[in-house]
Coordinates of N, CA and C in Angstrom, one line a residue:
X207 N 6.6 17.1 -28.0 CA 5.4 16.4 -28.5 C 5.7 15.0 -29.0
X208 N 6.9 14.8 -29.6 CA 7.3 13.4 -30.0 C 7.4 12.5 -28.8
X209 N 7.9 13.0 -27.7 CA 8.0 12.1 -26.5 C 6.7 11.6 -26.1
X210 N 5.7 12.5 -26.0 CA 4.4 12.1 -25.6 C 3.7 11.2 -26.6
X211 N 4.0 11.4 -27.9 CA 3.5 10.5 -28.9 C 4.1 9.1 -28.7
X212 N 5.3 9.0 -28.3 CA 6.0 7.7 -28.1 C 5.2 7.0 -27.0
X213 N 4.9 7.7 -25.9 CA 4.2 7.1 -24.8 C 2.8 6.6 -25.2
X214 N 2.1 7.5 -25.9 CA 0.8 7.2 -26.4 C 0.8 6.0 -27.4
X215 N 1.8 6.0 -28.2 CA 1.9 4.9 -29.2 C 2.2 3.6 -28.6
X216 N 3.0 3.6 -27.5 CA 3.3 2.3 -26.8 C 2.1 1.7 -26.1
X217 N 1.3 2.6 -25.5 CA 0.2 2.2 -24.7 C -0.9 1.6 -25.6
X218 N -1.0 2.2 -26.8 CA -2.1 1.9 -27.7 C -1.7 1.0 -28.9
X219 N -0.5 0.5 -28.9 CA 0.0 -0.2 -30.1 C -0.6 -1.5 -30.3
X220 N -1.2 -2.1 -29.2 CA -1.8 -3.4 -29.2 C -3.2 -3.4 -29.8
X221 N -3.8 -2.2 -29.9 CA -5.1 -2.2 -30.4 C -5.2 -2.7 -31.8
X222 N -4.2 -2.5 -32.7 CA -4.3 -2.9 -34.1 C -3.7 -4.2 -34.4
X223 N -3.4 -5.0 -33.3 CA -2.7 -6.3 -33.6 C -3.5 -7.3 -34.4
X224 N -4.7 -7.4 -34.1 CA -5.5 -8.4 -34.9 C -5.7 -8.0 -36.3
X225 N -5.6 -6.7 -36.6 CA -5.7 -6.2 -38.0 C -4.4 -6.5 -38.7
X226 N -3.3 -6.7 -38.0 CA -2.0 -6.9 -38.7 C -1.8 -8.4 -38.9
X227 N -2.7 -9.2 -38.7 CA -2.5 -10.7 -38.8 C -2.2 -11.1 -40.2
X228 N -1.6 -12.2 -40.3 CA -1.3 -12.8 -41.6 C -1.7 -14.2 -41.6
X229 N -1.4 -14.9 -42.7 CA -1.8 -16.3 -42.8 C -0.9 -17.3 -42.2
X230 N 0.1 -16.8 -41.4 CA 1.1 -17.8 -40.8 C 0.4 -18.7 -39.8
X231 N 0.9 -19.8 -39.6 CA 0.3 -20.8 -38.8 C 0.3 -20.4 -37.3
X232 N -0.8 -20.2 -36.7 CA -0.9 -19.9 -35.3 C -2.1 -20.7 -34.7
X233 N -2.2 -20.9 -33.4 CA -3.3 -21.6 -32.9 C -4.6 -21.0 -33.3
X234 N -5.6 -21.8 -33.6 CA -6.9 -21.4 -34.2 C -7.6 -20.4 -33.3
X235 N -7.4 -20.5 -32.0 CA -8.1 -19.5 -31.1 C -7.3 -18.3 -30.7
X236 N -6.2 -18.1 -31.4 CA -5.4 -16.9 -31.2 C -5.5 -16.0 -32.5
X237 N -6.1 -14.8 -32.3 CA -6.3 -14.0 -33.5 C -5.0 -13.2 -33.9
X238 N -4.0 -13.3 -33.1 CA -2.8 -12.5 -33.4 C -1.7 -13.4 -34.1
X239 N -1.3 -13.0 -35.3 CA -0.3 -13.8 -36.0 C 1.1 -13.6 -35.4
X240 N 2.0 -14.5 -35.8 CA 3.4 -14.5 -35.3 C 4.1 -13.2 -35.7
X241 N 3.9 -12.8 -36.9 CA 4.6 -11.6 -37.4 C 4.1 -10.4 -36.7
X242 N 2.8 -10.3 -36.5 CA 2.2 -9.2 -35.8 C 2.7 -9.1 -34.3
X243 N 2.9 -10.3 -33.7 CA 3.4 -10.3 -32.3 C 4.8 -9.9 -32.3
X244 N 5.6 -10.3 -33.2 CA 7.0 -9.9 -33.3 C 7.1 -8.4 -33.5
X245 N 6.3 -7.9 -34.4 CA 6.4 -6.5 -34.7 C 6.0 -5.6 -33.5
X246 N 5.0 -6.1 -32.7 CA 4.6 -5.4 -31.5 C 5.6 -5.5 -30.5
X247 N 6.3 -6.6 -30.3 CA 7.4 -6.8 -29.3 C 8.5 -5.8 -29.6
X248 N 9.0 -5.8 -30.8 CA 10.1 -4.9 -31.2 C 9.7 -3.4 -31.1
X249 N 8.5 -3.1 -31.5 CA 8.0 -1.8 -31.4 C 7.9 -1.3 -29.9
X250 N 7.5 -2.3 -29.0 CA 7.4 -2.0 -27.6 C 8.8 -1.7 -27.0
X251 N 9.8 -2.5 -27.4 CA 11.1 -2.2 -26.8 C 11.7 -0.9 -27.3
X252 N 11.5 -0.5 -28.6 CA 11.9 0.8 -29.1 C 11.3 1.9 -28.3
X253 N 10.0 1.8 -28.0 CA 9.3 2.8 -27.3 C 9.7 2.9 -25.9
X254 N 10.0 1.7 -25.3 CA 10.6 1.7 -23.9 C 11.9 2.5 -23.9
X255 N 12.8 2.3 -24.8 CA 14.0 3.0 -24.9 C 13.8 4.5 -25.0
X256 N 12.9 4.9 -25.9 CA 12.6 6.3 -26.1 C 12.1 7.0 -24.8
X257 N 11.2 6.3 -24.1 CA 10.6 6.9 -22.9 C 11.7 7.0 -21.8
X258 N 12.5 5.9 -21.6 CA 13.5 5.9 -20.6 C 14.6 6.9 -20.9
X259 N 15.0 7.0 -22.2 CA 16.0 8.0 -22.6 C 15.6 9.4 -22.4
X260 N 14.3 9.6 -22.5 CA 13.7 11.0 -22.3 C 13.4 11.3 -20.8
X261 N 13.5 10.2 -20.0 CA 13.2 10.4 -18.6 C 11.7 10.6 -18.3
X262 N 10.9 10.0 -19.1 CA 9.4 10.2 -18.9 C 8.7 9.0 -18.3
X263 N 9.5 8.0 -17.7 CA 8.9 6.8 -17.2 C 7.9 7.1 -16.0
X264 N 8.2 8.2 -15.3 CA 7.3 8.5 -14.1 C 5.9 9.1 -14.6
X265 N 5.8 9.4 -15.9 CA 4.5 9.9 -16.4 C 3.6 8.8 -16.9
X266 N 4.0 7.6 -16.8 CA 3.2 6.4 -17.3 C 2.4 5.9 -16.1
X267 N 1.1 5.8 -16.3 CA 0.1 5.4 -15.3 C -0.1 3.9 -15.3
X268 N 0.1 3.2 -16.4 CA -0.1 1.8 -16.5 C 1.0 1.1 -15.7
X269 N 0.5 0.3 -14.8 CA 1.4 -0.4 -13.8 C 2.4 -1.4 -14.5
X270 N 1.9 -2.2 -15.4 CA 2.7 -3.2 -16.1 C 3.8 -2.5 -17.0
X271 N 3.4 -1.4 -17.7 CA 4.3 -0.7 -18.5 C 5.3 0.0 -17.7
X272 N 4.8 0.6 -16.6 CA 5.8 1.3 -15.7 C 6.8 0.4 -15.1
X273 N 6.4 -0.8 -14.6 CA 7.4 -1.7 -14.1 C 8.4 -2.2 -15.2
X274 N 7.9 -2.4 -16.4 CA 8.8 -2.7 -17.5 C 9.8 -1.6 -17.8
X275 N 9.4 -0.4 -17.7 CA 10.3 0.8 -18.0 C 11.3 0.8 -16.9
X276 N 11.0 0.6 -15.6 CA 11.9 0.7 -14.5 C 12.9 -0.5 -14.6
X277 N 12.4 -1.7 -15.0 CA 13.3 -2.8 -15.1 C 14.3 -2.6 -16.3
X278 N 13.8 -2.1 -17.4 CA 14.7 -1.8 -18.5 C 15.8 -0.7 -18.1
X279 N 15.3 0.3 -17.4 CA 16.2 1.4 -17.0 C 17.4 0.9 -16.1
X280 N 17.0 0.0 -15.2 CA 18.0 -0.5 -14.3 C 19.0 -1.5 -15.0
X281 N 18.5 -2.1 -16.0 CA 19.3 -3.1 -16.8 C 20.3 -2.3 -17.7
X282 N 20.1 -1.1 -18.0 CA 21.0 -0.3 -18.8 C 22.4 -0.1 -18.2
X283 N 22.4 -0.2 -16.9 CA 23.7 -0.1 -16.2 C 24.7 -1.2 -16.6
X284 N 24.1 -2.4 -16.8 CA 24.9 -3.5 -17.2 C 25.0 -3.7 -18.7
X285 N 23.9 -3.3 -19.4 CA 23.9 -3.4 -20.9 C 24.7 -2.3 -21.6
X286 N 24.8 -1.2 -21.0 CA 25.5 -0.1 -21.6 C 24.5 0.6 -22.5
X287 N 25.0 1.4 -23.5 CA 24.1 2.2 -24.3 C 23.2 1.2 -25.2
X288 N 22.0 1.6 -25.4 CA 21.1 0.8 -26.2 C 21.4 1.0 -27.7
X289 N 21.6 -0.1 -28.4 CA 21.9 0.0 -29.9 C 20.7 -0.3 -30.7
X290 N 19.9 -1.3 -30.4 CA 18.7 -1.6 -31.1 C 18.2 -3.0 -30.9
X291 N 17.2 -3.5 -31.7 CA 16.7 -4.8 -31.5 C 17.3 -5.7 -32.7
X292 N 17.3 -7.0 -32.4 CA 17.8 -8.0 -33.4 C 16.9 -9.2 -33.5
X293 N 15.7 -9.0 -33.9 CA 14.8 -10.1 -34.1 C 14.1 -10.5 -32.8
X294 N 13.2 -11.5 -32.9 CA 12.4 -11.9 -31.8 C 11.8 -13.3 -32.0
X295 N 11.4 -14.0 -31.0 CA 10.7 -15.2 -31.1 C 9.3 -15.1 -30.4
X296 N 8.4 -16.0 -30.8 CA 7.0 -15.9 -30.3 C 6.7 -17.3 -29.8
X297 N 6.0 -17.3 -28.6 CA 5.5 -18.5 -28.0 C 4.0 -18.3 -27.6
X298 N 3.2 -19.2 -28.0 CA 1.7 -19.1 -27.6 C 1.5 -20.1 -26.4
X299 N 1.2 -19.6 -25.3 CA 1.1 -20.5 -24.1 C 0.1 -20.0 -23.1
X300 N -0.7 -20.9 -22.6 CA -1.7 -20.5 -21.5 C -2.4 -19.2 -21.7
X301 N -3.0 -19.1 -22.9 CA -3.8 -17.9 -23.2 C -3.0 -16.7 -23.2
X302 N -1.7 -16.8 -23.4 CA -0.8 -15.6 -23.5 C 0.1 -15.7 -24.7
X303 N 0.6 -14.6 -25.2 CA 1.5 -14.5 -26.3 C 2.8 -14.0 -25.7
X304 N 3.9 -14.8 -25.7 CA 5.2 -14.4 -25.1 C 6.1 -14.1 -26.3
X305 N 6.5 -12.8 -26.3 CA 7.5 -12.4 -27.4 C 8.8 -12.1 -26.7
X306 N 9.8 -12.8 -27.1 CA 11.2 -12.6 -26.6 C 12.0 -11.8 -27.6
X307 N 12.2 -10.5 -27.3 CA 12.9 -9.6 -28.2 C 14.4 -9.5 -27.9
X308 N 15.2 -9.8 -28.9 CA 16.7 -9.7 -28.7 C 17.1 -8.2 -28.8
X309 N 17.8 -7.8 -27.7 CA 18.2 -6.4 -27.6 C 19.7 -6.3 -27.6
X310 N 20.3 -5.4 -28.5 CA 21.7 -5.2 -28.6 C 22.2 -4.1 -27.6
X311 N 23.2 -4.3 -26.8 CA 23.7 -3.3 -25.9 C 25.2 -3.1 -26.2
X312 N 25.6 -2.0 -25.7 CA 27.1 -1.6 -25.9 C 28.0 -2.6 -25.2
X313 N 27.6 -3.0 -23.9 CA 28.4 -3.9 -23.1 C 27.9 -5.3 -23.2
X314 N 26.6 -5.5 -23.0 CA 26.0 -6.8 -23.0 C 24.7 -6.7 -23.7
X315 N 24.3 -7.9 -24.3 CA 23.0 -8.0 -24.9 C 21.9 -8.4 -23.9
X316 N 20.7 -8.3 -24.2 CA 19.6 -8.6 -23.3 C 18.4 -9.2 -24.1
X317 N 17.5 -9.8 -23.4 CA 16.3 -10.3 -24.0 C 15.1 -9.7 -23.2
X318 N 14.3 -8.9 -23.9 CA 13.1 -8.3 -23.3 C 11.9 -9.2 -23.5
X319 N 11.3 -9.7 -22.5 CA 10.2 -10.6 -22.6 C 8.9 -9.8 -22.5
X320 N 8.2 -9.7 -23.6 CA 6.9 -9.0 -23.6 C 5.8 -10.0 -23.7
X321 N 4.9 -9.9 -22.6 CA 3.8 -10.9 -22.6 C 2.5 -10.1 -22.8
X322 N 1.7 -10.6 -23.7 CA 0.4 -9.9 -24.0 C -0.7 -11.0 -23.9
X323 N -1.9 -10.5 -23.8 CA -3.0 -11.5 -23.7 C -3.3 -12.1 -25.1
X324 N -4.1 -13.2 -25.2 CA -4.2 -13.9 -26.5 C -4.9 -13.1 -27.5
X325 N -5.7 -12.1 -27.1 CA -6.4 -11.2 -28.1 C -5.5 -10.1 -28.6
X326 N -4.3 -9.9 -27.9 CA -3.4 -8.8 -28.3 C -3.9 -7.4 -28.0
X327 N -4.7 -7.3 -26.9 CA -5.2 -6.0 -26.5 C -4.7 -5.5 -25.2
X328 N -3.8 -6.2 -24.5 CA -3.4 -5.8 -23.2 C -2.0 -6.4 -22.8
X329 N -1.1 -5.6 -22.2 CA 0.1 -6.0 -21.7 C -0.1 -6.8 -20.4
X330 N 0.6 -7.9 -20.3 CA 0.5 -8.7 -19.0 C 1.8 -8.6 -18.2
X331 N 2.9 -8.5 -18.9 CA 4.2 -8.3 -18.3 C 5.3 -7.9 -19.2
X332 N 6.3 -7.2 -18.7 CA 7.4 -6.7 -19.5 C 8.7 -6.9 -18.6
X333 N 9.6 -7.8 -19.0 CA 10.8 -8.1 -18.2 C 12.0 -8.0 -19.1
X334 N 13.1 -7.4 -18.5 CA 14.4 -7.3 -19.2 C 15.3 -8.3 -18.5
X335 N 15.9 -9.2 -19.3 CA 16.9 -10.1 -18.8 C 18.3 -9.9 -19.5
X336 N 19.2 -9.4 -18.7 CA 20.6 -9.2 -19.3 C 21.3 -10.6 -19.5
X337 N 21.9 -10.7 -20.7 CA 22.6 -11.9 -21.0 C 24.1 -11.9 -20.6
X338 N 24.5 -12.8 -19.8 CA 25.9 -12.8 -19.3 C 26.6 -14.0 -20.0
X339 N 27.9 -13.8 -20.1 CA 28.7 -14.9 -20.6 C 28.8 -16.0 -19.6
X340 N 29.3 -17.2 -20.0 CA 29.5 -18.3 -19.1 C 30.4 -18.0 -18.0
X341 N 31.5 -17.2 -18.3 CA 32.5 -16.9 -17.3 C 31.9 -15.9 -16.3
X342 N 31.1 -15.0 -16.7 CA 30.4 -14.1 -15.8 C 29.4 -14.8 -14.9
X343 N 28.7 -15.7 -15.5 CA 27.7 -16.5 -14.7 C 28.4 -17.3 -13.7
X344 N 29.6 -17.9 -14.0 CA 30.3 -18.7 -13.1 C 30.9 -17.8 -11.9
X345 N 31.3 -16.6 -12.3 CA 31.9 -15.7 -11.3 C 30.8 -15.3 -10.4
X346 N 29.6 -14.9 -10.9 CA 28.5 -14.5 -10.0 C 28.1 -15.7 -9.1
X347 N 28.0 -16.9 -9.7 CA 27.6 -18.0 -8.9 C 28.6 -18.3 -7.7
X348 N 29.9 -18.1 -8.0 CA 31.0 -18.3 -7.0 C 30.8 -17.2 -5.9
X349 N 30.6 -16.0 -6.3 CA 30.5 -14.9 -5.4 C 29.2 -15.1 -4.5
X350 N 28.1 -15.6 -5.1 CA 26.9 -15.8 -4.3 C 27.2 -17.0 -3.3
X351 N 27.9 -18.0 -3.8 CA 28.2 -19.1 -2.9 C 29.1 -18.7 -1.7
X352 N 30.1 -17.9 -2.0 CA 31.0 -17.4 -0.9 C 30.2 -16.5 0.0
X353 N 29.4 -15.7 -0.5 CA 28.6 -14.8 0.3 C 27.6 -15.6 1.2
X354 N 27.0 -16.6 0.6 CA 26.1 -17.4 1.4 C 26.8 -18.2 2.5
X355 N 28.0 -18.8 2.2 CA 28.7 -19.6 3.2 C 29.3 -18.7 4.2
X356 N 29.7 -17.5 3.8 CA 30.3 -16.6 4.8 C 29.2 -16.1 5.8
X357 N 28.0 -15.9 5.3 CA 26.9 -15.5 6.2 C 26.6 -16.6 7.2
X358 N 26.6 -17.8 6.7 CA 26.2 -19.0 7.5 C 27.3 -19.1 8.6
X359 N 28.6 -19.0 8.3 CA 29.6 -19.1 9.3 C 29.6 -18.0 10.3
X360 N 29.3 -16.8 9.9 CA 29.2 -15.7 10.8 C 28.0 -15.9 11.8
X361 N 26.9 -16.4 11.3 CA 25.8 -16.7 12.2 C 26.1 -17.8 13.2
X362 N 26.8 -18.8 12.7 CA 27.2 -19.9 13.6 C 28.1 -19.5 14.7
X363 N 29.0 -18.6 14.3 CA 30.0 -18.1 15.3 C 29.2 -17.3 16.4
X364 N 28.3 -16.4 15.9 CA 27.5 -15.6 16.9 C 26.6 -16.5 17.8
X365 N 26.1 -17.6 17.2 CA 25.3 -18.5 18.0 C 26.2 -19.2 19.1
X366 N 27.4 -19.6 18.7 CA 28.3 -20.2 19.6 C 28.7 -19.3 20.7
X367 N 28.9 -18.0 20.4 CA 29.2 -17.1 21.5 C 28.1 -16.9 22.4
X368 N 26.9 -16.8 21.9 CA 25.7 -16.7 22.8 C 25.5 -17.9 23.7
X369 N 25.7 -19.1 23.1 CA 25.6 -20.3 23.9 C 26.7 -20.3 25.0
X370 N 27.9 -19.9 24.7 CA 28.9 -19.9 25.7 C 28.6 -18.9 26.8
X371 N 27.9 -17.9 26.6 CA 27.5 -16.9 27.6 C 26.5 -17.4 28.6
X372 N 25.7 -18.5 28.1 CA 24.7 -19.0 29.0 C 25.3 -19.6 30.3
X373 N 26.5 -20.1 30.3 CA 27.1 -20.6 31.5 C 27.4 -19.6 32.5
X374 N 27.5 -18.3 32.1 CA 27.8 -17.3 33.1 C 26.6 -16.7 33.7
X375 N 25.4 -16.9 33.1 CA 24.2 -16.3 33.7 C 23.9 -16.9 35.0
X376 N 23.9 -18.3 35.2 CA 23.6 -18.8 36.6 C 24.6 -18.3 37.6
X377 N 25.8 -18.1 37.3 CA 26.8 -17.6 38.3 C 26.5 -16.2 38.7
X378 N 26.0 -15.4 37.8 CA 25.6 -14.0 38.2 C 24.5 -14.0 39.1
X379 N 23.5 -14.9 39.0 CA 22.4 -14.9 39.8 C 22.6 -15.6 41.1
X380 N 23.6 -16.6 41.2 CA 23.9 -17.3 42.4 C 24.9 -16.7 43.3
X381 N 25.4 -15.5 42.9 CA 26.3 -14.8 43.8 C 25.6 -14.4 45.1
X382 N 26.2 -14.7 46.3 CA 25.6 -14.3 47.5 C 26.4 -13.2 48.1
X383 N 25.7 -12.4 48.9 CA 26.4 -11.3 49.6 C 27.4 -11.9 50.7
X384 N 28.5 -11.3 50.8 CA 29.5 -11.7 51.8 C 29.0 -11.4 53.2
X385 N 29.2 -12.4 54.1 CA 28.7 -12.2 55.5 C 29.3 -11.0 56.1
X386 N 28.5 -10.2 56.8 CA 29.0 -9.0 57.5 C 29.9 -9.4 58.6
X387 N 31.0 -8.7 58.8 CA 31.9 -9.1 59.9 C 31.3 -8.8 61.3
X388 N 31.5 -9.7 62.2 CA 31.0 -9.6 63.6 C 31.7 -8.5 64.3
X389 N 31.0 -7.6 64.9 CA 31.6 -6.6 65.7 C 32.4 -7.1 66.8
X390 N 33.5 -6.4 67.2 CA 34.3 -6.8 68.2 C 33.6 -6.8 69.6
X391 N 32.7 -5.8 69.8 CA 32.0 -5.8 71.0 C 31.1 -7.0 71.3
X392 N 30.4 -7.4 70.2 CA 29.6 -8.6 70.3 C 30.5 -9.9 70.6
X393 N 31.6 -9.9 69.9 CA 32.5 -11.0 70.1 C 33.0 -11.1 71.5
X394 N 33.3 -10.0 72.1 CA 33.8 -10.0 73.5 C 32.8 -10.5 74.5
X395 N 31.5 -10.1 74.2 CA 30.4 -10.5 75.1 C 30.2 -12.0 75.0
X396 N 30.3 -12.5 73.8 CA 30.1 -14.0 73.7 C 31.2 -14.7 74.4
X397 N 32.5 -14.3 74.2 CA 33.6 -14.9 74.9 C 33.5 -14.9 76.4
X398 N 33.0 -13.7 76.9 CA 32.9 -13.5 78.3 C 31.8 -14.5 78.9
X399 N 30.7 -14.6 78.1 CA 29.6 -15.5 78.6 C 30.1 -17.0 78.6
X400 N 30.9 -17.3 77.5 CA 31.4 -18.7 77.5 C 32.3 -19.0 78.7
X401 N 33.2 -18.0 79.0 CA 34.1 -18.1 80.1 C 33.4 -18.3 81.4
X402 N 32.3 -17.5 81.6 CA 31.5 -17.5 82.8 C 30.9 -18.9 83.0
X403 N 30.3 -19.4 81.8 CA 29.7 -20.7 81.9 C 30.7 -21.8 82.2
X404 N 31.9 -21.7 81.7 CA 32.9 -22.7 82.0 C 33.3 -22.6 83.5
X405 N 33.4 -21.4 84.0 CA 33.8 -21.3 85.4 C 32.7 -21.9 86.3
X406 N 31.4 -21.6 86.0 CA 30.4 -22.1 86.8 C 30.3 -23.7 86.7
X407 N 30.5 -24.2 85.6 CA 30.5 -25.6 85.4 C 31.6 -26.3 86.2
X408 N 32.8 -25.6 86.3 CA 33.9 -26.2 87.0 C 33.7 -26.1 88.5
X409 N 33.0 -25.1 89.1 CA 32.9 -24.9 90.5 C 31.4 -24.9 91.0
X410 N 30.7 -25.9 90.6 CA 29.3 -26.0 91.0 C 29.1 -26.1 92.5
X411 N 30.0 -26.9 93.1 CA 29.8 -27.1 94.6 C 30.1 -25.8 95.3
X412 N 31.2 -25.1 94.8 CA 31.5 -23.8 95.4 C 30.4 -22.8 95.2
X413 N 29.8 -22.8 94.1 CA 28.7 -21.9 93.8 C 27.6 -22.1 94.8
X414 N 27.3 -23.4 95.0 CA 26.2 -23.8 95.9 C 26.5 -23.3 97.4
X415 N 27.7 -23.5 97.8 CA 28.1 -23.0 99.2 C 28.0 -21.5 99.3
X416 N 28.5 -20.8 98.3 CA 28.5 -19.3 98.3 C 27.0 -18.8 98.3
X417 N 26.2 -19.5 97.5 CA 24.8 -19.0 97.3 C 24.1 -19.2 98.7
X418 N 24.4 -20.3 99.4 CA 23.7 -20.6 100.7 C 24.2 -19.6 101.7
X419 N 25.5 -19.2 101.7 CA 26.0 -18.3 102.6 C 25.4 -16.9 102.4
X420 N 25.3 -16.5 101.1 CA 24.7 -15.2 100.8 C 23.2 -15.1 101.3
X421 N 22.5 -16.3 101.1 CA 21.1 -16.3 101.5 C 21.0 -16.2 103.0
X422 N 21.9 -16.9 103.7 CA 21.8 -16.8 105.2 C 22.2 -15.5 105.7
X423 N 23.1 -14.8 105.0 CA 23.5 -13.5 105.4 C 22.3 -12.5 105.2
X424 N 21.6 -12.7 104.2 CA 20.5 -11.7 103.9 C 19.2 -12.1 104.7
X425 N 19.3 -13.3 105.3 CA 18.1 -13.8 106.1 C 17.0 -14.3 105.3
X426 N 17.2 -14.5 104.0 CA 16.0 -14.9 103.1 C 15.8 -16.4 103.2
X427 N 16.8 -17.1 103.5 CA 16.7 -18.6 103.5 C 16.5 -19.2 102.2
X428 N 16.6 -18.5 101.1 CA 16.4 -19.0 99.8 C 17.3 -18.3 98.8
X429 N 17.8 -19.0 97.8 CA 18.6 -18.5 96.7 C 17.9 -18.0 95.5
X430 N 16.5 -17.9 95.6 CA 15.7 -17.6 94.4 C 15.9 -16.1 94.1
X431 N 16.3 -15.3 94.9 CA 16.4 -13.9 94.6 C 17.7 -13.4 94.0
X432 N 18.6 -14.3 93.8 CA 19.9 -13.9 93.2 C 20.5 -15.1 92.5
X433 N 21.4 -14.8 91.6 CA 22.1 -15.9 90.8 C 23.6 -15.6 90.8
X434 N 24.4 -16.6 91.1 CA 25.8 -16.4 91.1 C 26.3 -16.8 89.7
X435 N 26.8 -15.8 89.0 CA 27.3 -16.0 87.7 C 28.8 -16.3 87.6
X436 N 29.5 -15.7 88.4 CA 31.0 -16.0 88.3 C 31.6 -15.9 89.7
X437 N 32.7 -16.5 89.8 CA 33.5 -16.4 91.1 C 34.9 -16.0 90.7
X438 N 35.3 -14.9 91.3 CA 36.7 -14.4 91.0 C 37.4 -14.2 92.4
X439 N 38.7 -14.4 92.3 CA 39.5 -14.2 93.4 C 39.7 -12.7 93.7
X440 N 39.7 -12.3 94.9 CA 39.9 -10.9 95.2 C 41.4 -10.7 95.3
X441 N 41.8 -9.6 94.7 CA 43.3 -9.3 94.7 C 43.5 -8.3 95.8
X442 N 44.2 -8.7 96.9 CA 44.5 -7.9 98.0 C 45.9 -7.2 97.8
X443 N 45.9 -5.9 98.1 CA 47.1 -5.2 98.0 C 48.0 -5.3 99.2

């Protein structure tokens, strides 16, 4: 029952803010006093811790409060165990009341920024910021720088490799098939035809005489019916 009362108290704690006002100097159009805002901020952080510690953050329907609970829960890994609050500061800005609550942690401290509307009736945002030492900040900055530079160099190397492969692409497409070897039979025919042409060119007169003799023998009187392609010597035994 106490756990549910903590959730209910956190969600409704802003209702009575205007009634908790004091005579401290605040902008005239802001009904919430500085002390009331600080009290609400610290009360909010305490309730956040109780809800997160009880594991009831999933039961909260309010989106702003739910996001604040999840952010605080994730920050506990670096803060360590929650010890308590140590004062707060208030800023009135742009129709909002910003309460920065100092939180003490076992490992590191943090600042929870609680933003409410100017009337003190609604949460606008809840953010947890872990406080790091200067050495830790420098270390994180150096790691981030190395990671960024390493990523850039890796990308540049990949781009260089891709560009170098572009020169191989035209060669792959320009490869031609090797000419098929000419068959020996076709080669022999070509050589034979060339030899016959050479023989005929060398013995044109002899061809004419033989052609006329063959025509006379056949009684045709013309050489149109046959063609002398080659002349070979007869080998007598």
